[in-house]
Coordinates of N, CA and C in Angstrom, one line a residue:
M31 N 0.9 -1.5 0.3 CA 0.2 -0.6 -0.1 C 0.6 1.3 -0.3
K32 N 2.0 1.5 1.2 CA 2.8 2.3 1.2 C 3.7 2.2 -0.8
R33 N 4.2 1.4 -1.4 CA 4.4 1.6 -2.6 C 3.5 2.4 -3.4
L34 N 1.7 1.8 -3.7 CA 1.1 2.6 -4.5 C 1.0 3.8 -4.2
F35 N 0.8 4.3 -2.9 CA 0.7 6.1 -2.8 C 1.7 6.6 -3.2
L36 N 3.4 6.0 -3.1 CA 4.4 6.4 -3.5 C 4.7 6.4 -4.8
S37 N 3.6 5.6 -5.7 CA 3.9 5.9 -6.8 C 3.5 7.0 -7.5
L38 N 1.4 6.9 -7.1 CA 1.1 7.4 -7.2 C 1.7 9.3 -6.6
L39 N 1.9 9.4 -6.0 CA 3.1 10.6 -5.9 C 3.4 10.9 -6.6
L40 N 4.5 10.5 -6.9 CA 5.3 10.3 -8.4 C 4.8 10.8 -9.6
I41 N 4.1 10.0 -10.5 CA 3.9 9.8 -10.9 C 2.6 11.7 -11.1
S42 N 2.1 11.4 -9.8 CA 1.4 13.2 -10.5 C 2.2 14.2 -10.2
A43 N 3.5 13.9 -9.3 CA 4.8 15.0 -9.4 C 4.6 15.8 -11.0
S44 N 5.1 14.1 -11.7 CA 5.5 15.0 -12.7 C 5.1 15.2 -13.8
T45 N 3.2 14.5 -13.4 CA 3.0 15.0 -15.0 C 2.4 16.7 -13.8
Y46 N 2.9 16.9 -13.1 CA 1.3 17.9 -12.8 C 3.1 19.9 -13.2
V47 N 3.8 19.0 -12.7 CA 5.6 20.1 -12.9 C 5.9 19.5 -14.7
K48 N 5.0 20.6 -15.0 CA 6.1 21.4 -16.7 C 5.9 22.9 -17.2
S49 N 8.0 22.8 -16.3 CA 8.4 23.7 -16.5 C 9.8 23.1 -17.7
Q50 N 9.4 24.7 -18.8 CA 10.7 25.6 -20.2 C 11.2 26.3 -19.6
S51 N 12.7 26.4 -19.5 CA 13.0 28.1 -20.5 C 14.3 27.1 -21.3
V52 N 14.8 28.3 -21.0 CA 16.0 28.8 -22.4 C 16.8 28.8 -22.0
I53 N 18.3 28.4 -21.9 CA 19.0 29.6 -21.5 C 19.8 29.7 -22.8
I54 N 20.8 31.0 -22.8 CA 20.5 31.8 -23.6 C 22.7 31.6 -23.6
Y55 N 23.3 31.4 -24.3 CA 24.9 31.8 -24.8 C 25.7 32.8 -25.3
V56 N 26.0 33.7 -25.1 CA 26.7 34.9 -25.7 C 28.1 34.9 -26.0
T57 N 27.8 34.6 -27.6 CA 29.3 34.7 -27.7 C 29.5 35.6 -29.4
E58 N 30.7 36.2 -29.3 CA 31.0 36.7 -30.4 C 32.4 35.9 -30.9
K59 N 31.9 36.0 -32.4 CA 32.9 35.8 -33.0 C 33.8 36.5 -33.3
I60 N 35.0 36.1 -33.2 CA 36.9 37.0 -34.0 C 36.9 35.7 -34.7
K61 N 37.8 36.9 -36.5 CA 37.7 35.8 -37.5 C 36.9 34.7 -37.5
S62 N 38.0 32.9 -37.1 CA 36.6 31.5 -37.3 C 36.6 31.5 -35.5
A63 N 37.0 32.7 -34.9 CA 37.1 31.6 -33.5 C 35.8 31.9 -32.4
E64 N 35.1 31.2 -32.3 CA 34.0 32.2 -31.3 C 33.9 32.2 -30.2
I65 N 34.1 33.4 -29.6 CA 34.4 33.4 -28.0 C 32.6 33.3 -26.7
P66 N 33.2 32.9 -25.7 CA 32.5 33.4 -24.5 C 32.7 34.9 -24.6
V67 N 31.5 35.6 -24.5 CA 31.3 36.6 -23.9 C 31.3 36.9 -22.1
V68 N 32.4 36.7 -21.2 CA 31.9 36.4 -19.6 C 31.9 37.4 -18.7
R69 N 31.1 37.2 -17.7 CA 31.0 38.4 -16.9 C 30.5 39.8 -17.7
T70 N 30.4 40.1 -17.8 CA 29.6 40.8 -18.8 C 27.5 41.0 -18.4
D71 N 27.2 42.7 -18.2 CA 26.1 43.0 -17.7 C 24.9 43.5 -18.8
F72 N 23.9 42.2 -19.7 CA 23.3 41.1 -20.6 C 21.7 42.2 -20.7
E73 N 21.6 43.1 -21.3 CA 19.9 43.1 -20.8 C 19.3 42.0 -22.1
V74 N 18.1 41.6 -21.8 CA 17.5 40.9 -22.9 C 15.9 41.1 -22.0
A75 N 15.6 40.8 -23.6 CA 14.7 41.6 -23.9 C 13.8 39.9 -24.8
I76 N 12.8 39.9 -24.7 CA 11.4 38.8 -24.9 C 10.4 39.4 -25.5
N77 N 9.9 39.1 -26.3 CA 8.9 39.4 -27.4 C 8.7 41.2 -27.0
D78 N 10.1 41.5 -27.3 CA 9.9 42.7 -27.0 C 9.2 43.4 -25.8
S79 N 8.9 42.9 -24.2 CA 8.1 43.2 -23.5 C 8.7 41.8 -22.4
I80 N 9.3 41.9 -21.9 CA 9.9 41.0 -20.3 C 11.0 41.3 -20.7
K81 N 11.9 42.2 -19.7 CA 12.8 43.1 -20.2 C 14.1 42.4 -18.7
K82 N 14.8 41.4 -18.8 CA 16.0 41.4 -17.8 C 17.3 42.2 -17.9
K83 N 17.8 42.0 -17.1 CA 18.8 42.3 -16.5 C 19.6 41.0 -16.5
L84 N 19.6 40.6 -17.5 CA 21.1 39.2 -16.5 C 23.2 39.7 -16.9
T85 N 23.9 39.3 -16.5 CA 25.4 38.4 -16.1 C 25.9 37.1 -16.8
S86 N 26.7 37.1 -17.8 CA 26.6 36.1 -18.3 C 27.6 35.7 -17.0
Q87 N 27.4 34.2 -17.0 CA 28.5 33.2 -16.1 C 30.4 33.1 -17.4
N88 N 31.2 32.9 -16.7 CA 32.2 31.7 -17.0 C 32.5 30.8 -18.4
D89 N 30.5 31.4 -18.8 CA 31.4 30.5 -20.3 C 30.4 31.1 -20.8
G90 N 30.1 31.6 -21.1 CA 29.4 33.4 -21.9 C 28.1 32.6 -21.4
S91 N 26.7 31.7 -21.1 CA 25.6 31.2 -20.4 C 24.9 32.7 -19.1
L92 N 23.8 33.4 -19.9 CA 22.9 33.7 -19.4 C 21.9 33.3 -18.1
P93 N 22.3 33.0 -16.6 CA 21.2 32.6 -16.0 C 19.4 32.1 -16.6
R94 N 19.1 30.8 -16.7 CA 18.1 30.4 -17.2 C 16.8 31.1 -17.4
I95 N 17.0 31.3 -18.3 CA 14.8 31.8 -18.0 C 13.7 31.0 -18.4
S96 N 12.1 31.2 -17.9 CA 11.5 30.0 -17.7 C 10.9 31.3 -18.3
L97 N 10.1 30.2 -19.4 CA 9.4 31.0 -20.3 C 7.8 29.6 -20.5
E98 N 6.4 29.9 -20.3 CA 5.9 29.4 -20.8 C 6.3 28.6 -22.8
K99 N 5.8 27.2 -23.2 CA 5.9 26.6 -24.3 C 5.2 28.1 -25.7
G100 N 6.2 28.0 -27.0 CA 5.4 28.6 -27.6 C 6.4 29.6 -27.9
K101 N 6.7 30.6 -29.1 CA 7.4 30.8 -30.0 C 8.1 32.1 -29.6
Y102 N 9.9 32.9 -29.4 CA 9.5 34.0 -29.0 C 10.5 34.8 -29.9
K103 N 10.8 35.1 -29.7 CA 11.5 36.8 -30.7 C 13.1 37.2 -29.1
I104 N 13.9 37.0 -28.8 CA 14.9 37.8 -27.9 C 15.5 38.5 -28.6
M105 N 15.8 39.3 -28.3 CA 17.0 39.9 -28.3 C 18.1 40.3 -27.1
V106 N 18.9 40.5 -27.8 CA 20.0 40.1 -25.5 C 21.1 41.6 -26.9
S107 N 21.1 42.1 -25.6 CA 22.3 44.2 -25.8 C 22.6 43.9 -24.8
G108 N 24.0 44.7 -25.0 CA 24.4 45.8 -23.6 C 25.3 47.1 -24.3
N109 N 26.2 47.1 -23.0 CA 26.6 48.4 -23.0 C 27.8 49.0 -24.6
E110 N 29.0 47.6 -24.1 CA 29.2 48.0 -25.6 C 29.9 47.0 -27.3
F111 N 28.1 46.3 -27.1 CA 27.8 45.1 -27.8 C 26.7 46.0 -29.1
M112 N 26.9 45.7 -29.8 CA 25.1 45.9 -30.8 C 23.9 45.1 -30.4
D113 N 22.5 45.1 -30.3 CA 22.1 44.0 -30.5 C 21.5 43.2 -31.0
A114 N 21.5 41.9 -31.0 CA 21.2 40.4 -32.0 C 20.0 39.7 -31.3
V115 N 19.4 39.3 -32.3 CA 18.4 40.0 -32.7 C 17.8 37.8 -32.8
E116 N 17.5 37.3 -32.1 CA 16.6 36.0 -32.6 C 15.6 35.1 -32.7
K117 N 14.3 35.1 -33.9 CA 13.1 35.1 -34.9 C 12.9 33.8 -33.9
D118 N 12.0 33.8 -34.1 CA 11.1 32.6 -33.3 C 11.5 31.1 -32.7
V119 N 12.7 31.6 -31.5 CA 13.0 30.4 -30.7 C 11.9 29.5 -30.4
V120 N 11.9 28.7 -30.6 CA 10.9 27.5 -30.1 C 11.7 26.9 -28.5
V121 N 10.3 27.1 -27.9 CA 10.5 27.2 -26.3 C 9.4 25.5 -26.8
N122 N 10.2 24.3 -26.0 CA 8.7 23.0 -25.9 C 8.8 23.0 -24.3
E123 N 7.7 22.0 -24.6 CA 7.1 21.7 -23.5 C 7.8 20.7 -22.8
S124 N 8.3 21.4 -21.3 CA 9.6 20.1 -20.2 C 11.1 20.0 -21.0
R125 N 10.8 21.2 -21.3 CA 12.2 20.8 -22.1 C 13.1 22.4 -21.8
T126 N 14.8 22.4 -21.5 CA 15.4 23.5 -21.4 C 15.9 23.6 -23.9
T127 N 15.8 25.4 -23.5 CA 16.0 25.3 -25.1 C 17.4 25.7 -25.3
E128 N 18.8 25.8 -25.6 CA 20.5 26.4 -25.4 C 19.5 26.7 -26.9
L129 N 20.5 28.0 -26.2 CA 20.4 29.0 -28.0 C 21.2 30.0 -27.3
T130 N 22.2 29.8 -28.5 CA 23.4 30.9 -28.8 C 23.4 32.1 -29.8
V131 N 23.6 32.4 -29.4 CA 23.6 34.5 -30.0 C 24.8 34.5 -30.3
F132 N 25.2 35.0 -31.0 CA 26.5 35.9 -31.3 C 26.3 37.5 -32.4
I133 N 27.4 37.9 -30.9 CA 26.7 39.4 -30.9 C 28.3 40.6 -31.6
N134 N 28.2 40.6 -31.6 CA 29.0 42.3 -33.0 C 29.5 43.6 -31.2
R135 N 30.8 44.0 -31.3 CA 31.0 44.9 -31.1 C 30.9 46.2 -31.5
K136 N 30.4 47.0 -31.0 CA 30.3 48.3 -30.8 C 31.0 48.9 -32.3
P137 N 31.4 49.6 -33.3 CA 32.4 50.1 -34.0 C 33.2 51.8 -32.5
Q138 N 34.3 51.3 -32.0 CA 35.2 52.5 -31.0 C 34.7 53.7 -32.0
Q139 N 34.2 54.8 -30.9 CA 34.6 55.8 -31.3 C 35.9 57.2 -31.1
P140 N 35.9 58.1 -32.3 CA 37.6 58.3 -32.1 C 37.3 59.5 -30.5
A141 N 38.6 59.2 -30.3 CA 38.1 60.0 -28.2 C 37.5 61.8 -29.2
E142 N 37.8 62.7 -28.3 CA 36.5 63.7 -29.0 C 38.2 65.1 -28.5
T143 N 38.6 65.8 -29.3 CA 39.7 66.4 -29.1 C 39.2 68.4 -28.2
K144 N 39.5 68.1 -26.7 CA 38.5 70.9 -27.1 C 39.1 71.3 -28.2
K145 N 39.4 72.0 -28.5 CA 40.2 73.7 -29.5 C 40.5 74.1 -28.5
T146 N 41.1 74.8 -27.6 CA 41.4 76.5 -26.4 C 41.6 77.2 -27.4
K147 N 40.3 77.5 -27.8 CA 41.1 79.9 -28.3 C 42.7 79.9 -27.1
K148 N 43.1 80.5 -28.9 CA 44.5 81.3 -28.3 C 44.4 82.0 -28.5

């Protein structure tokens, strides 16, 4: 009887918990090498509405984002990087979707010099 109860509890718990998420890996492509962007702050916008501020880890990954099952547009932006947009990202039920985003650095602006009148 005890086993039956535990089995039913396990089955009901596994059918009740249906979490899905996305893990984003931020990578910079330099020549032919793909280098993870580590310990950098990013803003992630999901479908132009949900916005999260996240910091990349040592492998370039951002913390897991829990989402409902569906199709999403994900935009990753950072201070020194151009925006990267990934459309039609599919998040399946009870699965973790891994997404690698390639991001480019913004062109450096030349330093301004002040002219002084003599």
